[in-house]
Amino acid sequence: MNKSDPWVPFADIIRDPWSKIKATKAKTGKKIIGHILPDVPEELIHAAGAIPIAVAGAGIPISLSQAHIPGYSCSHAMGALELGLRGELDVLDGMIIPYVCDTTRNLYHLWRNLFPDSPCEFLRLPKKIGDSNAKQYLKEEYLRISKWLEGITGNKIVDDTLVSSISIYNKSRDQLRSAYQMMGTSPSSWTASRVISLFESAVRVPREEHLTMLERLPWNVSADPETDHPRIYVRGKVWDPAEITALFDEYGFTLVGDEIVTGNRSVVIDPIIQEDLLQSLVDRHMSLIPYTGYHIEPSQMIDDFLARIKNSKAQGVVFLNPKFCEAAAFDTPDLIFALQKNSIPNLALETSSRGTSLSQIRLRLEAFKEILAGDLP
Amino acid sequence: MITAGIDCGAKNTKTVIIKDGKIIGKGQAMTGFEQAMAVKASFEMAIKNAGIEPKEVEHIGGTGSGAKSIKAATIQVNEIKAMTVAAGYFFPTSRTVADVGAEEARAAKFDENGAVIDFAINEKCAAGSGAFIESMARALETPLAELGALALSSGNPIPLNAQCVIFAESEVVGLIHAKTEINDISRAIHDAMASRIVSLIRRVGVNPDIVMLGGLAHNPGFTTALQRELGVDKIYIPVDPEYGSAVGAAVVAARK
């Protein structure tokens, strides 16, 4: 790849985020707060004067963490622990682990035991979504995390700084939404792998810097001629294996929607700035596409899922289920039955960079494309 | 019209020649490291078997894990499509097909036009493929060709729990040490294998007239266990089931 290629810096960040963040820390003197995806409000960390950096474990070769975490844990959790044990995360001044599933709950306890000198907090997200008590609870929890952050940075989170932080993240989300749309209109240059690299890198560098990088992209490129590429919607947690988006490009799929934590889900809703700013963040969280481990009434989960697919105009759904993620595994059969009932083709991939053969994924995608294209023999 | 279908599989490469919808020649060679050589050898054997000249073949459909090495292919046929088309070719009323080869097992459901509705592929390990039976035959020091027949003489089902070839072999060795009858061990092996394939078939949905393709369809111990596990009276198996995907590729080549 050419170094003047405006897409290269995003790929560089994903390949080696930690060297970059060490340099940023040395240059700015700011505290670095790591967080496990999803749903830690980066705006709070930013408003405390620190830099939020996502600790993404999927794709990390596992060796050291095997001694501490069961082998049937997801790659995402195992990889995050591996990074910590390797010392790659020494740059962090603090770590936030959200309660999204049993694995992250246990990961928090492991983290406290294995890295006793590194401040770590557990963001106890409510599992029930939409309930008024849950909203009040989450606001209290955000307040508690805010105090913890203030203790690390020495900066008080005041309304002005939080408004400023929310505005920066809203601007970033707006840009990323535009990028997602470009994938639909100009897929030859705004490929799925390139666009998703924007999302993946956004959580690994200071957001202001990322916004500047986005400005260099070819936003004015003309729209591609209409194609009959099959339109797909992806449900899952993380883009694992990382090559999956490149495979979508290779097989000519158009990504029109997804629920991945570093995908459309992360940008689809902005907090609306109101008098009570913590309430703004709470309302945003409650409006997000529920993460697979959250609890909502099953029929509502299915209806909402079908509505999202219909709105996206997708012709088919790809489930990107991480191996050993029981939350995703429990949801999938109900969702598949609902899709079948509505004659929406789907492909359930159980993937992990720790043990998935790309050639098997290729074969499945190839066959799925033929199903969507109605390519009769 | 004369077409050829070449299935470059993990272990063997198979070629089928079809003339006006009828199979007139077959050839097979070990795939090995030189896939192109295997393709050439199986093609030449099939041509000779068919009694025709290579230039008489109008189109070639290529399929299998080594399909990219079939340079002469005029069309690449996805392995799922190849197996469903083959099932429809042999048994027009069939709507479900399973194909168990050396290193992969697949199941698919298709409509009356042969279009794939849903499919599933074994993804955990080789425990759902022909390599599993080969490994077990080695552990039992029994020729592979005899293992299936041995299972048929057992009336004593024994569960085999391991989900991986290596651990299953350890379990079989444990049964040998416990002086378990060899026919009972053979049945346990085939029952375990069938159970994995049936769970694959159930994932896509069981439609009547299930077709079995792939080399393992030759094994009576396996097909009997499969029938028992599925609760069906009959499983439809063509002559030379290992040529199934090659037939599918040849048929697709003719239609294109």
XYZ file of C-alpha atoms in Angstrom:
633
model
C 0.000 0.000 0.000
C 1.088 3.493 -0.820
C 1.939 5.653 2.236
C 0.128 8.612 0.663
C -2.984 6.449 0.518
C -5.377 8.121 2.987
C -6.685 4.717 4.105
C -3.273 3.463 5.257
C -3.113 5.323 8.613
C -6.345 3.659 9.741
C -4.975 0.210 8.948
C -1.710 1.122 10.737
C -3.594 1.986 13.904
C -5.468 -1.304 13.891
C -2.262 -3.247 13.286
C -0.346 -1.604 16.147
C -2.464 0.657 18.331
C -0.224 0.488 21.383
C 2.916 2.062 19.898
C 0.808 4.943 18.707
C -0.916 5.469 22.018
C 2.402 5.356 23.906
C 3.666 8.131 21.646
C 0.459 10.105 22.182
C 0.778 9.748 25.946
C 4.395 10.919 25.881
C 3.436 13.894 23.727
C 0.285 15.023 25.518
C 0.891 13.822 29.065
C -2.733 12.739 29.202
C -3.922 9.724 31.146
C -4.950 6.720 29.062
C -8.015 4.749 30.100
C -8.552 1.369 28.500
C -11.997 -0.100 28.123
C -13.401 -3.384 26.995
C -16.032 -3.109 24.262
C -18.925 -2.434 24.244
C -20.841 0.363 25.910
C -18.355 2.161 28.113
C -19.230 5.845 27.498
C -16.053 7.256 25.997
C -17.448 10.747 26.468
C -17.082 10.460 30.265
C -13.437 9.420 29.984
C -12.785 12.216 27.521
C -14.514 14.760 29.743
C -12.245 13.739 32.612
C -9.304 14.815 30.461
C -8.157 11.297 29.605
C -7.962 9.391 26.311
C -10.249 6.373 25.998
C -8.714 3.437 24.146
C -10.578 0.227 23.408
C -8.805 -2.959 24.400
C -9.828 -5.347 21.641
C -8.774 -8.932 22.193
C -10.135 -10.704 19.130
C -7.337 -11.842 16.850
C -4.631 -11.803 19.514
C -2.660 -15.109 19.546
C -3.278 -16.760 22.914
C -0.550 -18.167 25.120
C -0.225 -16.583 28.570
C -3.915 -16.129 29.305
C -4.656 -19.863 28.966
C -3.372 -20.321 32.520
C -5.942 -17.935 33.965
C -9.148 -18.120 31.954
C -11.150 -21.146 30.768
C -10.377 -22.302 27.230
C -14.037 -21.934 26.315
C -13.963 -18.151 26.845
C -14.416 -15.951 23.794
C -11.394 -14.661 21.867
C -12.323 -11.119 22.762
C -11.893 -11.676 26.526
C -8.947 -14.044 26.238
C -7.128 -11.698 23.885
C -7.639 -8.707 26.166
C -6.179 -10.625 29.084
C -3.313 -11.779 26.880
C -2.457 -8.169 26.040
C -2.413 -7.333 29.744
C -0.194 -10.296 30.614
C 2.195 -9.447 27.775
C 2.654 -5.989 29.267
C 1.252 -4.275 26.178
C -1.254 -2.418 28.344
C 1.303 -0.923 30.721
C 0.573 2.391 29.029
C -2.882 2.399 30.606
C -3.569 4.498 33.695
C -6.849 2.732 34.304
C -9.166 0.159 32.873
C -12.954 -0.114 32.699
C -14.591 -3.460 32.117
C -18.332 -3.377 31.426
C -20.724 -6.009 32.696
C -22.187 -7.299 29.464
C -21.923 -11.038 30.068
C -20.635 -13.568 32.598
C -17.256 -13.613 30.896
C -16.692 -9.867 31.347
C -17.816 -10.155 34.990
C -15.158 -12.786 35.599
C -12.643 -10.907 33.479
C -12.969 -7.971 35.875
C -12.131 -10.144 38.886
C -9.214 -11.712 37.031
C -7.964 -8.271 36.085
C -8.031 -7.081 39.687
C -6.114 -10.168 40.816
C -3.560 -10.236 38.029
C -2.871 -6.513 37.829
C -3.338 -5.280 41.401
C -1.343 -2.100 40.801
C -3.416 -1.048 37.799
C -6.660 0.760 38.657
C -9.616 -1.097 37.245
C -13.341 -0.454 37.525
C -16.348 -2.531 36.689
C -19.142 -0.680 34.904
C -22.188 -2.521 36.159
C -24.486 -2.030 33.181
C -28.116 -2.976 33.799
C -29.037 -6.152 31.964
C -32.648 -5.101 31.577
C -33.099 -2.489 28.888
C -35.723 0.243 28.884
C -36.921 -0.124 32.446
C -37.219 3.193 34.358
C -35.400 1.749 37.374
C -32.623 0.592 35.088
C -32.249 4.141 33.774
C -31.940 5.566 37.275
C -29.518 2.808 38.206
C -27.340 3.427 35.149
C -27.199 7.149 35.885
C -25.919 6.381 39.389
C -23.393 4.010 37.891
C -22.151 6.647 35.426
C -21.817 9.038 38.354
C -19.747 6.489 40.280
C -17.484 5.871 37.280
C -17.143 9.633 36.794
C -15.861 10.026 40.366
C -13.381 7.204 39.784
C -12.154 8.861 36.594
C -11.811 12.211 38.354
C -9.672 10.465 40.973
C -7.292 9.206 38.291
C -6.996 12.347 36.197
C -7.421 14.952 38.915
C -9.892 16.732 36.645
C -13.480 17.303 37.670
C -16.060 16.450 35.025
C -18.119 19.611 34.679
C -20.996 20.301 32.320
C -18.949 22.416 29.905
C -16.324 19.737 29.364
C -18.927 17.005 29.064
C -20.871 19.043 26.486
C -17.651 19.519 24.555
C -16.810 15.802 24.742
C -20.280 14.733 23.654
C -20.079 17.173 20.738
C -16.763 15.738 19.548
C -18.090 12.180 19.718
C -21.330 13.217 18.004
C -19.303 14.765 15.195
C -17.253 11.603 14.905
C -20.365 9.432 14.808
C -21.839 11.686 12.153
C -18.738 11.305 9.994
C -18.715 7.565 10.449
C -22.392 7.384 9.498
C -21.528 9.272 6.313
C -18.721 6.802 5.654
C -21.173 3.943 6.052
C -23.432 5.547 3.464
C -20.490 5.951 1.083
C -20.076 2.187 1.255
C -23.534 1.937 -0.303
C -23.052 4.548 -3.016
C -19.365 4.173 -3.909
C -18.425 0.626 -2.911
C -15.549 0.388 -5.372
C -13.495 2.887 -3.354
C -15.387 2.864 -0.034
C -15.172 -0.891 0.414
C -16.520 -2.646 3.495
C -13.019 -3.449 4.730
C -11.933 0.191 4.377
C -15.044 1.638 5.978
C -15.003 -0.777 8.886
C -11.323 0.083 9.418
C -12.520 3.633 10.148
C -14.800 2.340 12.885
C -12.180 -0.016 14.288
C -9.514 2.691 14.429
C -11.852 5.318 15.908
C -11.820 3.601 19.297
C -8.037 3.266 19.317
C -6.812 6.848 18.930
C -7.796 10.257 20.323
C -11.086 11.022 18.606
C -10.018 14.542 17.555
C -7.045 13.047 15.713
C -9.299 10.496 14.067
C -11.617 13.254 12.863
C -8.669 14.985 11.218
C -7.651 11.741 9.549
C -11.192 11.276 8.217
C -11.002 14.646 6.448
C -8.309 13.272 4.118
C -10.567 10.589 2.680
C -12.037 10.868 -0.843
C -15.475 12.096 0.217
C -16.173 13.647 -3.197
C -15.696 10.497 -5.225
C -18.546 9.966 -7.658
C -21.173 7.321 -7.049
C -20.687 3.906 -8.653
C -23.163 2.671 -11.241
C -26.021 0.648 -9.752
C -25.076 -2.974 -9.122
C -26.995 -6.102 -8.275
C -24.605 -7.040 -5.470
C -26.440 -8.920 -2.715
C -27.212 -6.667 0.257
C -26.419 -8.178 3.636
C -27.056 -7.295 7.272
C -24.613 -8.590 9.866
C -25.497 -9.504 13.439
C -22.674 -10.262 15.835
C -20.277 -8.747 18.369
C -16.901 -8.028 16.797
C -15.412 -8.304 13.312
C -13.708 -11.602 13.959
C -11.876 -12.895 12.029
C -10.596 -9.513 10.903
C -10.551 -10.668 7.280
C -14.332 -11.051 7.207
C -15.019 -7.603 5.766
C -12.438 -8.159 3.027
C -14.238 -11.401 2.204
C -17.525 -9.501 1.929
C -15.796 -7.237 -0.589
C -14.225 -10.126 -2.441
C -17.546 -11.906 -2.881
C -19.341 -8.720 -3.864
C -21.656 -8.340 -0.888
C -22.894 -4.875 0.012
C -23.018 -4.277 3.753
C -26.200 -2.308 4.434
C -26.450 -2.698 8.194
C -24.863 -4.389 11.161
C -24.990 -4.728 14.923
C -21.271 -5.101 15.539
C -19.850 -3.051 18.400
C -17.350 -1.406 16.068
C -19.821 -1.037 13.264
C -23.081 0.663 12.596
C -24.338 -0.045 16.128
C -21.686 2.267 17.564
C -22.792 5.305 15.577
C -26.468 4.921 14.908
C -27.601 6.939 17.963
C -26.213 10.209 19.348
C -26.861 11.458 22.854
C -29.072 14.533 22.706
C -27.504 17.304 24.746
C -29.907 18.264 27.514
C -29.676 19.864 30.943
C -28.900 16.589 32.647
C -25.947 15.345 30.620
C -25.614 12.002 32.366
C -29.244 11.427 31.480
C -28.315 12.114 27.839
C -25.763 9.320 27.963
C -28.200 7.013 29.750
C -30.881 7.662 27.137
C -28.410 6.901 24.371
C -27.404 3.625 25.963
C -31.017 2.567 26.363
C -31.754 3.399 22.717
C -28.861 1.406 21.275
C -29.418 -1.901 19.538
C -29.337 -4.179 22.601
C -26.099 -6.077 22.942
C -26.607 -9.817 22.771
C -26.189 -10.318 26.532
C -28.829 -7.764 27.504
C -32.305 -8.779 28.414
C -35.359 -7.652 26.542
C -38.620 -9.472 26.105
C -37.888 -12.197 23.491
C -40.737 -11.364 21.120
C -39.691 -7.712 21.154
C -36.109 -8.719 20.449
C -37.270 -10.638 17.385
C -39.692 -7.958 16.147
C -37.085 -5.205 16.527
C -34.483 -7.336 14.763
C -36.795 -8.000 11.818
C -37.716 -4.311 11.633
C -34.041 -3.316 11.472
C -33.424 -5.778 8.644
C -36.468 -4.535 6.762
C -35.359 -0.917 7.161
C -31.890 -1.744 5.896
C -33.372 -3.365 2.744
C -31.019 -6.290 3.244
C -31.663 -9.432 1.212
C -29.997 -11.714 3.719
C -28.474 -11.854 7.185
C -25.050 -13.095 8.233
C -24.631 -14.063 11.880
C -21.058 -13.544 12.970
C -21.228 -15.524 16.186
C -18.058 -15.680 18.221
C -17.075 -19.167 19.245
C -17.860 -19.805 22.912
C -20.229 -16.842 23.252
C -23.212 -18.406 24.941
C -25.276 -15.211 24.831
C -25.069 -15.079 21.040
C -25.601 -18.813 20.798
C -28.826 -18.619 22.821
C -30.270 -15.778 20.734
C -29.420 -17.180 17.322
C -31.924 -20.080 16.946
C -34.928 -17.828 17.734
C -33.702 -15.220 15.280
C -33.037 -17.799 12.573
C -36.553 -19.239 12.978
C -37.985 -15.729 12.662
C -35.949 -15.093 9.519
C -37.003 -18.393 7.995
C -40.628 -17.608 8.772
C -40.186 -14.349 6.874
C -38.304 -16.044 4.019
C -35.140 -14.070 4.702
C -32.060 -16.172 3.864
C -29.408 -16.287 6.556
C -25.986 -17.703 7.181
C -24.779 -18.436 10.720
C -21.009 -18.367 10.966
C -19.424 -19.407 14.228
C -16.103 -17.699 13.987
C -12.990 -16.990 15.936
C -9.559 -15.977 14.801
C -8.368 -18.667 17.233
C -9.718 -21.518 15.195
C -11.661 -20.648 12.103
C -10.573 -21.745 8.693
C -10.927 -18.912 6.207
C -11.378 -21.427 3.409
C -14.462 -22.774 5.199
C -15.838 -19.243 5.539
C -15.162 -18.646 1.849
C -17.108 -21.736 0.867
C -20.067 -20.679 3.013
C -20.079 -17.101 1.717
C -19.856 -18.312 -1.863
C -22.844 -20.628 -1.373
C -24.770 -17.923 0.497
C -24.195 -15.473 -2.324
C -25.673 -17.976 -4.750
C -28.720 -18.366 -2.508
C -29.222 -14.587 -2.385
C -28.646 -14.162 -6.084
C -31.205 -16.895 -6.835
C -28.522 -18.380 -9.050
C -30.272 -21.522 -10.218
C -28.168 -24.373 -11.471
C -23.508 -32.273 -25.591
C -20.563 -33.726 -23.708
C -19.401 -32.091 -20.476
C -16.978 -33.024 -17.724
C -17.205 -32.418 -13.994
C -13.997 -32.445 -11.987
C -14.077 -32.552 -8.187
C -10.614 -31.825 -6.811
C -11.135 -32.979 -3.230
C -8.883 -33.080 -0.193
C -7.897 -36.699 -0.727
C -9.058 -37.777 -4.187
C -9.785 -36.023 -7.471
C -12.713 -37.372 -9.435
C -13.813 -36.716 -13.014
C -17.130 -37.605 -14.600
C -18.015 -37.332 -18.286
C -21.666 -36.774 -19.149
C -23.149 -37.049 -22.639
C -26.704 -35.811 -23.168
C -27.487 -36.236 -19.476
C -25.983 -39.713 -19.175
C -22.770 -40.638 -17.389
C -20.377 -42.253 -19.888
C -17.046 -42.143 -18.077
C -15.371 -41.796 -14.689
C -11.825 -41.410 -13.483
C -10.110 -40.931 -10.149
C -6.648 -40.095 -8.826
C -5.115 -39.315 -5.441
C -4.971 -35.532 -5.071
C -1.645 -35.380 -3.222
C 0.533 -32.280 -3.408
C 0.357 -31.860 -7.183
C -3.299 -31.040 -7.673
C -2.900 -30.189 -11.357
C -1.373 -33.617 -11.986
C -4.259 -35.305 -10.184
C -6.753 -33.326 -12.242
C -4.994 -34.368 -15.452
C -4.762 -38.021 -14.423
C -8.412 -38.317 -13.401
C -9.570 -36.473 -16.532
C -7.508 -38.701 -18.833
C -8.840 -41.800 -17.084
C -12.429 -40.619 -17.462
C -11.935 -39.741 -21.139
C -10.441 -43.163 -21.811
C -13.264 -44.803 -19.880
C -15.808 -42.865 -21.927
C -14.118 -43.760 -25.197
C -14.010 -40.186 -26.462
C -11.382 -37.610 -27.394
C -10.648 -34.709 -25.018
C -11.649 -32.186 -27.696
C -15.170 -33.613 -27.686
C -15.727 -32.209 -24.188
C -17.488 -28.882 -24.686
C -17.556 -27.552 -21.111
C -15.818 -28.470 -17.872
C -17.218 -27.719 -14.425
C -14.674 -27.553 -11.610
C -15.488 -27.996 -7.934
C -13.936 -29.123 -4.645
C -11.425 -27.626 -2.234
C -8.809 -27.614 -5.000
C -11.129 -26.259 -7.696
C -8.794 -23.351 -8.428
C -6.213 -25.792 -9.738
C -8.587 -27.023 -12.455
C -7.272 -24.629 -15.092
C -9.330 -26.130 -17.902
C -12.610 -25.499 -16.071
C -14.983 -23.298 -18.035
C -17.121 -22.820 -14.937
C -16.384 -23.009 -11.198
C -19.169 -24.691 -9.273
C -19.566 -24.126 -5.554
C -19.362 -27.401 -3.619
C -22.787 -26.902 -2.060
C -24.392 -26.361 -5.438
C -22.528 -29.340 -6.924
C -23.907 -31.689 -4.278
C -27.512 -30.470 -4.504
C -27.514 -30.659 -8.294
C -26.064 -34.168 -8.101
C -28.746 -35.240 -5.623
C -31.438 -33.921 -7.944
C -29.794 -35.613 -10.923
C -29.780 -39.048 -9.301
C -33.037 -38.754 -7.339
C -35.353 -36.057 -8.738
C -37.745 -36.173 -5.762
C -35.002 -35.621 -3.179
C -34.810 -32.335 -1.263
C -32.055 -33.011 1.291
C -28.526 -34.181 0.661
C -25.530 -34.977 2.838
C -22.020 -35.390 1.508
C -19.320 -36.826 3.731
C -15.887 -36.715 2.226
C -12.394 -37.265 3.535
C -12.120 -34.035 5.492
C -15.482 -32.350 5.361
C -19.143 -33.141 5.890
C -21.957 -31.041 4.488
C -25.713 -31.097 4.404
C -28.041 -29.008 2.260
C -31.698 -28.528 1.612
C -32.821 -27.489 -1.874
C -35.978 -26.765 -3.805
C -37.511 -28.429 -6.842
C -35.274 -26.332 -9.122
C -32.156 -27.473 -7.322
C -31.612 -24.030 -5.773
C -30.015 -24.219 -2.320
C -32.335 -23.140 0.500
C -30.016 -23.784 3.425
C -26.804 -25.626 4.156
C -24.457 -26.560 6.997
C -20.853 -27.694 7.103
C -18.969 -29.431 9.908
C -16.858 -26.782 11.541
C -15.513 -28.130 14.799
C -12.990 -30.714 13.619
C -12.510 -33.781 11.455
C -14.718 -35.865 13.793
C -17.536 -35.535 11.272
C -15.595 -36.670 8.231
C -14.087 -39.700 6.578
C -10.742 -39.043 8.259
C -12.392 -39.985 11.545
C -13.323 -43.486 10.356
C -9.869 -43.967 8.815
C -8.233 -43.061 12.090
C -10.488 -45.440 14.014
C -9.759 -48.283 11.571
C -6.066 -47.779 12.271
C -6.704 -47.869 16.031
C -8.616 -51.145 15.637
C -5.993 -52.542 13.258
C -8.829 -53.419 10.886
C -8.968 -52.735 7.132
C -11.160 -49.733 6.437
C -13.316 -51.717 4.003
C -14.232 -54.205 6.732
C -15.022 -51.784 9.520
C -18.584 -50.983 8.431
C -19.615 -54.612 8.053
C -18.296 -55.341 11.548
C -20.613 -52.701 13.009
C -23.637 -54.382 11.436
C -23.076 -57.511 13.509
C -23.246 -55.619 16.821
C -26.409 -55.411 18.886
C -24.761 -53.552 21.719
C -24.749 -49.733 21.449
C -21.922 -48.067 23.376
C -21.671 -44.271 23.574
C -18.479 -42.677 22.289
C -18.313 -39.247 23.849
C -15.173 -37.577 22.566
C -15.775 -34.768 20.090
C -12.351 -34.882 18.521
C -10.580 -37.520 16.437
C -7.563 -37.782 18.708
C -9.573 -38.094 21.923
C -11.985 -40.506 20.267
C -9.014 -42.677 19.365
C -7.965 -42.639 23.032
C -11.494 -43.667 23.964
C -11.397 -46.517 21.454
C -8.060 -47.663 22.851
C -9.705 -47.622 26.308
C -12.500 -49.870 24.976
C -9.912 -52.225 23.464
C -8.147 -52.434 26.837
C -11.490 -53.160 28.500
C -11.797 -56.185 26.163
C -14.879 -54.754 24.424
C -15.903 -56.784 21.368
C -14.494 -55.286 18.191
C -17.877 -55.268 16.444
C -19.354 -53.278 19.364
C -16.498 -50.762 19.140
C -17.046 -50.492 15.406
C -20.744 -49.791 15.966
C -19.864 -47.154 18.590
C -17.603 -45.444 16.062
C -20.242 -45.432 13.323
C -23.015 -44.371 15.697
C -20.901 -41.430 16.886
C -20.144 -40.417 13.325
C -23.784 -40.736 12.279
C -24.921 -38.681 15.245
C -22.671 -35.800 14.151
C -23.875 -35.927 10.559
C -27.516 -36.146 11.642
C -27.139 -33.027 13.795
C -25.765 -31.306 10.681
C -28.750 -32.515 8.622
C -31.198 -31.429 11.332
C -29.708 -27.946 11.252
C -30.878 -27.514 7.666
C -34.085 -29.479 8.199
C -34.946 -33.009 7.212
C -36.997 -33.220 4.032
C -38.081 -36.614 2.703
C -35.855 -38.591 0.358
C -32.458 -37.947 1.862
C -29.540 -38.505 -0.469
C -26.091 -39.484 0.740
C -23.030 -38.675 -1.335
C -19.316 -38.958 -0.712
C -17.011 -41.873 -0.102
C -18.474 -42.705 3.295
C -21.758 -43.677 1.655
C -20.003 -46.937 0.702
C -19.775 -47.853 4.385
C -22.810 -49.948 5.438
C -22.066 -49.446 9.138
C -22.327 -45.718 8.699
C -25.374 -45.607 6.434
C -27.241 -48.020 8.730
C -26.390 -45.897 11.758
C -27.453 -42.789 9.859
C -30.772 -44.362 8.906
C -31.361 -45.460 12.506
C -30.486 -42.019 13.896
C -32.674 -40.203 11.353
C -35.552 -42.631 11.816
C -36.050 -43.099 8.063
C -36.702 -46.293 6.121
C -34.267 -45.550 3.371
C -31.360 -43.336 2.461
C -30.851 -42.844 -1.241
C -27.310 -43.598 -2.379
C -26.257 -43.509 -6.036
C -23.789 -45.894 -7.600
C -20.272 -44.575 -6.900
C -21.405 -41.895 -4.423
C -17.877 -40.467 -4.204
C -18.391 -39.048 -7.705
C -21.442 -37.048 -6.578
C -19.918 -33.558 -6.671
C -18.190 -34.252 -9.995
C -21.546 -35.254 -11.444
C -23.101 -32.045 -10.104
C -20.320 -29.974 -11.671
C -20.759 -31.728 -15.030
C -24.520 -31.151 -14.969
C -24.091 -27.455 -14.133
C -21.532 -27.137 -16.953
C -24.076 -28.599 -19.370
C -26.807 -26.194 -18.258
C -24.596 -23.142 -18.601
